[in-house]
């Protein structure tokens, strides 16, 4: 058997992640690998931390990328903050809230659930009632942008309620960072994690995290060791912490960190608020174009994520056949439904670099080409939205 180099066909990635990687980021990846303790590299690491503080809108000193995907950022938060016997309120309105429950249990914590239906935001009143009924709770965890359903929860309101009950917050911002308004300090969020492959349009495999003073204090007061050696922030900080003495903890993914640096530069050049507005505009254009095809949204208008459009598959349309045809004929990837939504929902991502008019228009024409019928022109409807914003 002989093998040859792998050259994937370029795709347009409009699913739940990874999203299209910006060419400047791909170029950054190919720069020469240097040592992960090289002074030049250490200087770049400090810039990554500062750029992440901007992206998260925080002054938290403990802000860094964990060397593993978003799920590892999730584990970093739970493993460091939850000790055996701790009571943790988890708001669950989709797949990722369910994973938070798993994390609490594996840390020996006791989960207290606030359940909301798939496709809806977390209900702040339910959280408040649960916290009043459970004064033993000391942490509240929730997902800001539920990628499995396309629902955005009011992170500011939920964090305020948690603080009023003297609880720390753990927030999943994997899909929101860079795509939707997020203000860690103003909203009083204590611990947060994200991912690089959604609205940052970077390669998968890194997880930015940030911890505020109250969270750091809680980690310092732990009675037990963090059960994960790799994710123990006390040890990770020996490498990522500021100061002259940096020690080997693990070999940092050097080139992936060049990529993240470039991705964060792109975000800073565009400006956070401009990026949020761009995601909203492209979402509005997509929505206008889907309407003539009779395609409706799963989530109510006030809780829709602009970067993850969950829509009901119209009656009589073959889910798998459409997605296969989009991929093979148009090199276009859209996301399938998860769990209860499998076969009933498409998840059309407009994340980061992929959130641009060209992709919205291409997706609408491709859907028509593979058999979705429209009464009036979807592309014209989307173009009208762009025209009205010029
Ligand atoms: C993608 C995602 C994750 C997991 O990130 P990975 O990089 O796949 O590990 C966690 N939470 C949410 C909301 C996500 O969308």
XYZ file of C-alpha atoms and ligand atoms in Angstrom:
405
model
C 0.000 0.000 0.000
C 1.358 3.415 -0.880
C 0.049 6.609 0.554
C 0.238 10.142 -0.705
C -0.108 13.563 0.841
C -3.548 14.469 2.146
C -5.049 17.429 0.317
C -8.600 18.048 1.479
C -11.052 19.753 -0.847
C -11.656 23.285 0.409
C -15.144 23.506 1.922
C -17.327 26.324 3.118
C -17.967 25.505 6.753
C -21.447 26.607 7.810
C -22.067 24.112 10.572
C -21.684 24.272 14.352
C -17.869 24.442 14.108
C -15.146 24.291 13.049
C -15.738 27.405 10.981
C -13.717 28.580 7.981
C -10.210 29.524 9.052
C -9.013 32.912 7.833
C -6.100 32.659 5.333
C -3.954 34.872 7.547
C -4.410 32.349 10.351
C -3.452 29.414 8.116
C -0.348 31.337 7.068
C 0.536 32.002 10.725
C 0.420 28.246 11.399
C 3.174 27.605 8.872
C 5.706 29.963 10.477
C 8.851 28.326 11.900
C 8.360 26.370 15.097
C 10.499 27.712 17.951
C 10.971 26.501 21.508
C 8.069 26.970 23.881
C 10.420 28.635 26.386
C 12.170 30.776 23.749
C 12.081 34.430 24.879
C 10.428 35.414 21.592
C 7.700 32.877 22.184
C 7.199 34.035 25.758
C 6.695 37.601 24.501
C 4.036 36.337 22.094
C 2.326 34.429 24.928
C 1.985 37.655 26.893
C 0.335 39.252 23.850
C -2.070 36.322 23.533
C -3.134 36.853 27.146
C -3.681 40.582 26.613
C -5.620 39.992 23.380
C -7.772 37.388 25.121
C -8.524 39.897 27.890
C -9.829 42.205 25.176
C -11.922 39.453 23.557
C -13.438 38.509 26.918
C -13.690 42.169 28.045
C -11.913 41.413 31.291
C -8.929 42.510 33.316
C -8.584 39.063 34.893
C -4.868 38.237 35.221
C -5.692 34.525 35.028
C -6.661 34.558 31.341
C -4.980 32.051 29.041
C -5.600 29.378 26.399
C -5.727 25.793 27.680
C -3.792 23.474 25.328
C -6.790 21.371 24.295
C -10.260 21.925 22.792
C -13.281 23.632 24.340
C -14.238 20.530 26.300
C -10.925 20.828 28.155
C -11.734 24.435 29.029
C -14.995 23.145 30.469
C -13.118 20.545 32.530
C -10.582 23.157 33.656
C -13.364 25.248 35.179
C -15.116 22.363 36.921
C -11.993 20.478 38.009
C -10.478 23.556 39.630
C -13.603 25.027 41.212
C -15.647 21.999 42.298
C -14.562 19.908 45.289
C -16.196 16.685 46.465
C -19.479 17.457 48.220
C -19.957 20.896 46.608
C -23.486 21.707 45.465
C -23.549 23.095 41.923
C -26.607 24.443 40.126
C -26.458 23.540 36.435
C -28.845 25.166 33.966
C -29.540 22.654 31.212
C -31.284 23.569 27.949
C -29.254 21.506 25.492
C -26.358 19.104 25.006
C -23.647 21.202 26.590
C -25.541 21.832 29.815
C -25.810 18.044 30.044
C -22.042 17.771 29.790
C -21.698 20.244 32.647
C -23.734 17.876 34.842
C -21.296 15.076 33.915
C -18.399 17.297 34.921
C -19.908 18.147 38.301
C -20.519 14.476 39.055
C -17.035 13.420 38.026
C -15.574 16.064 40.355
C -17.592 14.553 43.217
C -19.977 17.505 43.271
C -23.741 17.318 43.696
C -25.629 18.768 40.723
C -28.894 20.660 41.210
C -30.698 20.995 37.881
C -32.570 23.900 36.342
C -34.061 22.370 33.192
C -35.494 24.313 30.282
C -36.793 22.919 26.976
C -34.427 22.610 24.032
C -34.544 25.730 21.893
C -35.381 28.049 24.769
C -33.143 30.328 26.837
C -32.480 29.489 30.490
C -35.299 30.997 32.560
C -33.793 33.470 35.084
C -36.833 33.166 37.388
C -36.355 29.416 37.617
C -32.708 29.913 38.532
C -33.645 32.432 41.246
C -36.278 30.069 42.691
C -33.838 27.144 42.657
C -31.171 29.168 44.446
C -33.666 30.283 47.099
C -34.624 26.636 47.658
C -30.980 25.521 47.781
C -28.918 27.828 49.997
C -26.221 25.114 50.089
C -25.350 25.795 46.424
C -22.077 27.641 45.903
C -21.662 27.584 42.102
C -23.999 28.265 39.170
C -23.075 26.925 35.724
C -24.762 27.728 32.424
C -24.154 27.871 28.675
C -24.298 31.340 27.135
C -24.748 30.138 23.531
C -26.221 26.616 23.262
C -24.791 25.364 19.979
C -27.007 22.280 20.046
C -30.178 24.390 19.812
C -29.222 27.916 18.710
C -30.522 29.557 21.899
C -28.795 32.444 23.653
C -29.341 32.864 27.378
C -29.143 36.178 29.219
C -25.710 35.711 30.773
C -25.803 39.096 32.468
C -29.105 38.382 34.252
C -28.092 34.842 35.246
C -24.724 36.027 36.612
C -26.455 38.776 38.601
C -28.839 36.277 40.204
C -25.961 33.925 41.035
C -24.004 36.758 42.657
C -27.063 37.828 44.688
C -27.108 34.287 46.145
C -23.377 34.411 46.799
C -22.577 31.805 44.142
C -19.690 31.753 41.696
C -20.525 31.409 37.991
C -19.037 29.050 35.420
C -20.039 30.135 31.903
C -19.685 28.266 28.606
C -18.849 30.875 25.949
C -17.475 28.460 23.346
C -19.833 29.675 20.627
C -20.461 33.203 21.887
C -16.898 34.567 22.119
C -16.362 36.916 19.179
C -19.897 36.422 17.812
C -22.275 37.821 20.437
C -22.024 40.519 23.074
C -20.074 39.186 26.040
C -18.630 41.299 28.869
C -16.998 39.200 31.548
C -16.170 41.995 34.009
C -19.273 44.159 33.558
C -21.509 41.113 33.881
C -19.704 39.775 36.958
C -18.777 36.356 35.511
C -16.293 34.445 37.702
C -15.025 31.660 35.423
C -15.488 31.283 31.684
C -14.213 29.069 28.897
C -14.371 29.208 25.113
C -12.986 27.545 21.997
C -10.928 28.678 19.034
C -12.824 27.033 16.168
C -16.160 28.812 16.372
C -16.420 32.621 16.126
C -12.655 33.157 16.423
C -12.259 31.210 13.131
C -9.035 29.686 14.332
C -7.982 26.047 14.131
C -9.615 23.699 16.648
C -7.672 22.540 19.668
C -7.308 25.445 22.094
C -9.615 26.686 24.814
C -9.323 30.244 26.112
C -10.308 30.503 29.795
C -10.511 33.350 32.291
C -10.877 33.347 36.076
C -11.714 36.346 38.262
C -10.441 37.073 41.764
C -13.267 35.296 43.559
C -12.658 32.143 41.539
C -8.906 32.316 42.145
C -9.569 32.725 45.870
C -11.760 29.625 45.862
C -9.070 27.595 44.097
C -6.504 28.738 46.682
C -8.816 27.660 49.523
C -9.275 24.112 48.211
C -8.923 21.390 50.791
C -8.216 18.723 48.170
C -5.848 18.572 45.208
C -7.353 19.199 41.771
C -7.827 15.623 40.539
C -6.497 16.374 37.045
C -2.752 16.950 36.938
C -2.855 18.412 33.412
C -5.650 20.903 34.111
C -4.587 21.974 37.622
C -4.282 25.749 37.228
C -1.795 25.981 40.086
C 0.616 23.966 37.918
C -0.394 25.453 34.556
C 0.419 28.911 35.931
C 4.030 27.844 36.424
C 4.247 28.043 32.645
C 1.625 30.646 31.695
C 2.029 32.960 34.705
C 3.841 36.267 34.300
C 7.347 36.763 35.643
C 10.819 35.664 34.706
C 10.698 32.099 35.970
C 8.675 29.985 33.600
C 8.912 26.267 34.094
C 8.127 23.379 31.803
C 4.642 22.015 32.423
C 3.732 20.547 29.030
C 4.975 21.389 25.541
C 2.747 24.212 24.363
C 1.167 23.747 20.901
C 3.527 26.378 19.516
C 2.149 26.831 15.993
C -1.479 26.664 17.113
C -0.705 29.523 19.457
C 0.699 31.563 16.541
C -2.661 30.913 14.901
C -4.608 32.068 17.942
C -2.450 35.187 18.174
C -3.288 36.003 14.547
C -7.003 35.265 15.088
C -7.111 37.622 18.050
C -5.256 40.310 16.080
C -7.927 40.009 13.373
C -10.640 40.427 16.004
C -8.926 43.469 17.474
C -8.450 45.025 14.035
C -12.120 44.579 13.237
C -13.246 45.629 16.706
C -15.378 43.448 18.963
C -18.574 45.439 18.551
C -18.176 45.525 14.770
C -17.739 41.747 14.795
C -20.926 41.327 16.867
C -22.816 43.575 14.424
C -21.484 41.676 11.415
C -22.764 38.399 12.868
C -26.178 39.956 13.455
C -26.459 41.412 9.949
C -25.551 38.163 8.185
C -28.013 36.301 10.390
C -30.771 38.753 9.430
C -29.986 38.317 5.742
C -30.014 34.521 6.037
C -33.306 34.626 7.902
C -34.858 36.854 5.218
C -33.670 34.454 2.530
C -34.932 31.322 4.265
C -38.440 32.742 4.705
C -39.517 32.406 1.018
C -38.534 28.722 1.264
C -40.889 28.346 4.218
C -37.974 27.550 6.529
C -38.705 28.573 10.109
C -36.478 29.103 13.119
C -36.511 26.808 16.146
C -35.726 29.596 18.631
C -37.913 32.655 19.371
C -36.584 35.867 17.836
C -35.375 37.390 21.123
C -33.116 34.433 21.973
C -31.739 33.560 18.538
C -27.993 33.205 18.134
C -26.827 35.016 15.002
C -23.890 32.623 14.609
C -25.930 29.405 14.875
C -29.213 29.314 13.003
C -31.352 26.334 14.019
C -34.179 25.815 11.560
C -36.908 23.224 11.087
C -36.418 21.026 8.041
C -39.503 21.528 5.821
C -41.995 18.710 5.437
C -41.065 16.179 2.743
C -37.370 17.114 2.590
C -34.799 14.362 3.125
C -32.338 15.698 5.715
C -29.357 13.456 4.948
C -29.793 13.636 1.171
C -29.781 17.430 1.214
C -26.702 17.684 3.412
C -24.839 15.106 1.337
C -25.672 16.929 -1.875
C -24.660 20.305 -0.437
C -21.299 18.828 0.519
C -20.578 16.873 -2.639
C -21.862 19.355 -5.207
C -21.342 22.691 -3.496
C -18.572 21.923 -0.970
C -20.891 23.416 1.599
C -21.216 21.959 5.090
C -24.248 22.703 7.234
C -24.919 21.043 10.592
C -27.326 18.244 11.402
C -29.645 18.276 14.406
C -28.467 16.675 17.649
C -30.403 14.448 20.042
C -34.148 15.122 19.884
C -33.519 17.423 16.921
C -31.806 14.774 14.756
C -33.510 14.586 11.356
C -35.798 17.530 12.190
C -33.415 20.466 12.415
C -30.512 21.963 10.466
C -27.947 24.084 12.203
C -26.601 26.701 9.814
C -23.512 28.311 11.264
C -22.386 31.821 10.400
C -19.348 31.935 12.624
C -16.315 34.187 12.469
C -14.730 34.404 9.020
C -17.598 32.332 7.585
C -20.069 35.033 8.597
C -20.027 37.019 5.361
C -22.585 37.935 2.671
C -20.922 35.717 0.047
C -21.642 32.632 2.181
C -25.206 33.640 3.015
C -26.040 34.104 -0.665
C -24.238 30.904 -1.714
C -26.051 28.870 0.926
C -29.451 30.183 -0.144
C -28.841 29.392 -3.825
C -27.413 25.974 -3.004
C -30.483 25.090 -0.915
C -32.677 26.014 -3.884
C -30.501 24.030 -6.266
C -30.852 20.880 -4.165
C -34.623 21.097 -4.264
C -35.990 23.547 -1.722
C -38.812 25.375 -3.397
C -39.222 29.144 -2.975
C -42.171 31.381 -3.888
C -40.017 34.484 -4.303
C -36.252 34.871 -4.646
C -34.356 34.006 -1.419
C -31.217 35.717 -2.697
C -33.133 38.915 -3.493
C -34.641 38.881 0.001
C -31.200 38.575 1.578
C -29.761 41.243 -0.694
C -32.541 43.608 0.350
C -31.365 43.263 3.969
C -27.804 44.146 2.980
C -29.028 47.039 0.838
C -30.997 48.524 3.714
C -27.836 48.530 5.871
C -25.634 50.328 3.369
C -18.237 23.217 20.558
C -18.716 23.434 21.940
C -18.088 22.869 23.064
C -16.958 21.894 22.952
O -15.842 22.383 22.305
P -14.815 21.330 21.648
O -13.745 22.241 21.101
O -15.571 20.582 20.620
O -14.304 20.456 22.728
C -18.568 23.194 24.305
N -19.629 24.006 24.468
C -20.267 24.553 23.421
C -21.438 25.458 23.661
C -19.835 24.282 22.129
O -20.476 24.823 21.081
